[in-house]
CSV table of C-alpha atoms in Angstrom, one decimal:
chain,number,residue,atom,x,y,z
A,148,MET,CA,4.1,-1.8,1.1
A,149,GLU,CA,7.1,0.0,-0.3
A,150,GLU,CA,8.2,3.3,1.1
A,151,ARG,CA,7.3,5.0,-2.2
A,152,GLU,CA,3.8,3.7,-2.0
A,153,GLU,CA,3.5,4.7,1.7
A,154,ARG,CA,4.5,8.3,0.7
A,155,MET,CA,2.0,8.4,-2.1
A,156,ILE,CA,-0.7,7.1,0.2
A,157,ALA,CA,0.1,9.8,2.8
A,158,SER,CA,-0.1,12.5,0.1
A,159,VAL,CA,-3.6,11.5,-1.0
A,160,LEU,CA,-5.1,10.0,2.1
A,161,ASP,CA,-7.0,13.1,3.1
A,162,LYS,CA,-8.4,13.5,-0.4
A,163,ASP,CA,-9.7,10.0,-0.9
A,164,PRO,CA,-12.1,8.5,1.7
A,165,GLU,CA,-12.1,5.1,-0.1
A,166,LEU,CA,-8.3,4.9,0.1
A,167,ARG,CA,-8.5,6.0,3.8
A,168,LYS,CA,-10.9,3.2,4.5
A,169,TYR,CA,-8.8,0.5,2.9
A,170,TYR,CA,-5.6,1.8,4.4
A,171,GLU,CA,-7.0,1.9,7.9
A,172,GLU,CA,-8.3,-1.6,7.5
A,173,HIS,CA,-4.9,-2.7,6.2
A,174,LEU,CA,-3.2,-1.3,9.3
A,175,GLU,CA,-5.8,-3.0,11.6
A,176,TYR,CA,-5.3,-6.3,9.9
A,177,GLU,CA,-1.5,-5.9,10.3
A,178,LYS,CA,-1.9,-5.2,14.0
A,179,ARG,CA,-4.1,-8.3,14.4
A,180,LEU,CA,-1.6,-10.5,12.6
A,181,VAL,CA,1.2,-9.2,14.8
A,182,ASP,CA,-0.9,-10.0,17.9
A,183,LEU,CA,-1.5,-13.6,16.6
A,184,HIS,CA,2.2,-14.0,15.7
A,185,ASP,CA,3.3,-12.9,19.1
A,186,ARG,CA,1.2,-15.7,20.8
A,187,GLY,CA,3.6,-18.3,19.5
A,188,TYR,CA,1.2,-21.2,19.5
A,189,LEU,CA,-2.2,-20.8,17.8
A,190,SER,CA,-5.2,-23.1,18.2
A,191,PRO,CA,-6.8,-24.4,15.0
A,192,GLU,CA,-9.4,-21.7,15.2
A,193,GLU,CA,-6.7,-19.0,15.6
A,194,GLU,CA,-4.9,-20.4,12.6
A,195,MET,CA,-8.1,-20.1,10.5
A,196,GLU,CA,-8.6,-16.6,11.8
A,197,LYS,CA,-5.0,-15.8,10.8
A,198,LYS,CA,-5.5,-17.1,7.3
A,199,ARG,CA,-8.8,-15.2,7.0
A,200,ILE,CA,-7.1,-11.9,8.1
A,201,GLN,CA,-4.2,-12.5,5.7
A,202,LYS,CA,-6.7,-12.9,2.8
A,203,LEU,CA,-8.6,-9.8,3.8
A,204,LYS,CA,-5.4,-7.8,4.1
A,205,LEU,CA,-4.3,-9.0,0.6
A,206,VAL,CA,-7.7,-8.0,-0.9
A,207,GLY,CA,-7.4,-4.6,0.7
A,208,LYS,CA,-3.9,-4.1,-0.5
A,209,ASP,CA,-5.1,-4.9,-4.1
A,210,LYS,CA,-7.8,-2.2,-3.7
A,211,ILE,CA,-5.2,0.3,-2.4
A,212,MET,CA,-2.9,-0.4,-5.3
A,213,GLN,CA,-5.8,0.1,-7.8
A,214,ILE,CA,-6.6,3.4,-6.2
A,215,LEU,CA,-2.9,4.5,-6.3
A,216,ASP,CA,-2.7,3.4,-9.9
A,217,LYS,CA,-5.5,5.8,-10.7
A,218,TYR,CA,-3.5,8.6,-9.1
A,219,LYS,CA,-0.3,7.6,-10.8
A,220,SER,CA,-1.9,7.6,-14.3
A,221,ALA,CA,-3.6,11.0,-13.6
A,222,SER,CA,-0.2,12.7,-12.8
């Protein structure tokens, strides 16, 4: 995410439980992807898990952006 989006998330994170949920999931998925990346070689099962996490992370980011758009249009 861009720095501007990160700042906006930080400013409304305490006010919006749904945003907090998706943002925390996003961070957890990122951590898991870094762990997989650091392994170097991935088994076929790990590759599938990596792709699954990437998809979940993308869906979560879309939700985060929808919530942020709601705040942008309100201000």
